[in-house]
Amino acid sequence: MSEGMQQIQIVQNEDEWLEDQVRRSVFVASWDKVIDKIIDPLYNWGRRNSVWPIGFGLACCAIEMICTSASRFDISRFGMELFRASPRQADLMIVSGTVTKKMLPAVVRLYNQMAEPKYVLAMGACASAGGPFKEGYNVVSGLDKFIPIDVYVPGCPPTPQALLNGLMTLQKKIDKQTIREAAWYKKGQAEAIPDPVLGPDLIDARRAEEITMLAHAPDQLATRAIKIQTKAETKHEKK
Amino acid sequence: MAVNAPPAETKPLSANDPQTIAEQIKTKFPDALESASAQGIVIKRDHLLEVARHLRESLTFDYLNNVTSVDFPDRFEVVYHVSSIDRGGAPLTLKVNAARENPVVPSLVPVYRGADFQEREVYDMMGIRFDGHPYLRRILMWDGFEGYPLRKDYHEPYFEDEKKPFGTRWDQGHHVIAEDRNPWHDNVQYPANFDAVAFKAQIDTVREQTLPDVSPTRLKTEKMILNIGPQHPSTHGVLRLKTTLDGETIVGVEPVLGYLHRNHEKIGERNTYLGNIPFTDRLDYFTSMNNNHAYVIGVEKLMGLRVPERAEYIRVIMAELTRVISHMALMGFMYNDLGAFYTPLIYALEERELVLDMFEAASGSRMMCNYMRFGGVARDLPDGFLDKAKHLVEERFPRVLDELETYLTGNEIFLARTKGVGVISREDAINYSTAGPVLRGSGAKYDVRRAEPYSIYDRFDFDIPVGTAGDVRDRFLMRLWEARQSLRILKQALKDIPAGEIMTGKKNYQIRVPKGEVYGRGENPKGELGFYIVSDGTPNPYRYHIRAPSFINLTALDRMSKGYKVADLIIILGSHDVVMGEVDR
Ligand code: SF4
């Protein structure tokens, strides 16, 4: 008999032995700990460094977005240089410019077509709140009235540095997310935002009933507006 | 350079004198005129078409610069500016009156094809119908939109007051946010008894295009409608093209505009004159300096302001620097459209950054410079600006342009894709009212800097390059040649720039503009950028219209791309250099 054979131990109790082996070679922790310490950081690290924006420029801010992705500011440092032409492949929508009423149905549809996890960054004053053109009759005063926005970047246009800062803010947001609460792992389908309709003016489909009700009740409608004095009225009063 | 331009001659301006022309029209059509003055010739509605035809055919007014309209309390006025490509000079102003109730004016499309989109815009914004227009539909707003926004009695949902500055704000020191002022609590308004639940949006339609006769030997193909945009990587923004195809051949292209219609004109009419300068920045957002320039020229003409020497030089330097970087960037963008994704563009943008840094130092902002003022510029040049500019103009840019020429213009794929593609003849280019490099690429030598010299452009020695073939390649080369000419101007301007004042009088927030009207224009990198301003003597313009070169150039897109393939359409559009901020305004 060779020496090696002699070292074989006879297992007395198989269960005990197995337990011992498992204890030695398998890392055992609570499920929560695994998610918090291993899965989430790893998963988020991967996601935050490969956010692919949808290649979609709206207005002046788009030019600064292009500059951000060009050689000087180099968005590839963040793994975000892959501007995808298709919403299906994109994670981030940089709303770079004024959203007009005519464009809004397309923007909402693009957002709906993007796969989860998806993020929206409102670049510039226009996308955030209407900007210098807020008073215009064809301008949506803030895209957040229709789709949820994750990061707002102020400026008109925001400089590339500001946009990069916004993207880093988004990365921080991604870092804080956990798959336990991620909407995209929940059961069932996420509800799409209904397409706005272009009628005599823009119709938010979610408000259609309210609009119809108010349009038929002029008295009630009148009470909803805060009256202000025009210049002519102010002058008249002074006299 | 393919064609060397002969030195510029100064053209006699008297040939465009409205009084003389009016006499000539009167002898030909005795009862066509309503009145004639230095402000323009007012023609009777019924005679418009024949007078226009006469002007075009006998008096060589072959170029329709601009069509717009004004809403006066008692009438609508449609205003046309026509000029002659060869003769140059200030454009001739024609006017037609239309009734307030149901305004109708004959369409000029049979004479000037360039009137097509502009008349649609007038119809869209003012509700004036054009009799005989082939496709009179809304162009900037959508079909079914309620109201004609540029009429004086149209109030937008966030309407606060007729004119800025709004009295409520300064007097009481506070203001209510726009959402609360509007009963719908959003930027919308609906007619009474409107039923939003039952409402069905209109079905999208395409302008009917008849297929050309197919020879029996050719493979039979079918008509197909292809939609491109508004979100598409090659449409340079939010442009949409409804394309009718026969097999893979283009039969017709219908640009759908207005996805970036930001109501410049309505906002501009509520704004003060000064308040409009930052808005002009956002027209063609590549070239804010040139936009500022054209606008201040218009208002200064109206005010009769003189600009100090140094300010004129600063303006020219800024405008030409912008032209160089805009043209360089376009060369990169065109290669994008050809499939050389991003690499040439990155080189172009690198140069652009250098100039943007200088703009930032001078004006405080990289892109939206808001730099020029009536009677001068906002600030003097910062220290070291001229040295930097000299370095760029004399050493760096010539080298970069040579590099671009070596690597980009002789490329075999480039030649195969662009030579003989998207051809438009000289006659058509003029007739379709195209402007800038598109017009000159077809051989028409028309540059506002020479045709009606503004600022101090008459002092500089530079050529106007023209193309010969009128195809995409020529339009590409135009950019290169024009950038070289800009460098020539810059060299002279940087050498001669004097010291001194940068502003006439002191800074003034509320300028006084006398009553009158003016069509001020400048040569933007994209073409002739014009501002038609009607002043009623108040601090706000009564009418503020922008003649946007990219917008009008698109009229010719259909003509240019007929018979080519879909892939060609992208590069043909690229050669237009459209910037949607300017197209839709
Ligand atoms: S925020 Fe300013 S720069 Fe950006 S799209 Fe709006 S107007 Fe243009």
Short mmCIF file of C-alpha atoms and ligand atoms in Angstrom, two decimals, chain A residues 59-61 96-98 123-127 131-133 155-158, chain B residues 262 282 285 368, ligand 1:
data_model
loop_
_atom_site.label_atom_id
_atom_site.label_comp_id
_atom_site.label_asym_id
_atom_site.label_seq_id
_atom_site.Cartn_x
_atom_site.Cartn_y
_atom_site.Cartn_z
CA ALA A 59 -31.45 72.76 -30.35
CA CYS A 60 -28.52 74.96 -29.49
CA CYS A 61 -27.62 72.87 -26.46
CA SER A 96 -30.47 68.99 -25.33
CA GLY A 97 -32.64 71.92 -26.14
CA THR A 98 -36.08 73.37 -26.45
CA MET A 123 -29.76 69.96 -20.48
CA GLY A 124 -30.20 73.68 -20.36
CA ALA A 125 -32.86 76.10 -19.31
CA CYS A 126 -35.21 75.15 -22.13
CA ALA A 127 -35.52 71.47 -21.36
CA GLY A 131 -35.87 78.80 -20.89
CA PRO A 132 -35.81 82.05 -22.81
CA PHE A 133 -38.61 80.83 -25.03
CA GLY A 155 -27.33 77.10 -18.28
CA CYS A 156 -28.14 78.54 -21.63
CA PRO A 157 -26.34 76.64 -23.03
CA PRO A 158 -24.61 74.81 -20.20
CA ARG B 262 -39.63 78.68 -30.92
CA ARG B 282 -30.17 81.41 -30.86
CA TYR B 285 -26.54 78.76 -33.03
CA MET B 368 -24.33 82.72 -27.32
S1 SF4 C 1 -31.20 76.48 -22.99
FE1 SF4 C 1 -30.44 78.15 -24.27
S2 SF4 C 1 -28.85 77.21 -25.50
FE2 SF4 C 1 -30.09 75.56 -24.66
S3 SF4 C 1 -31.63 75.12 -26.21
FE3 SF4 C 1 -32.50 76.61 -24.80
S4 SF4 C 1 -32.06 78.57 -25.75
FE4 SF4 C 1 -30.70 77.08 -26.71
#
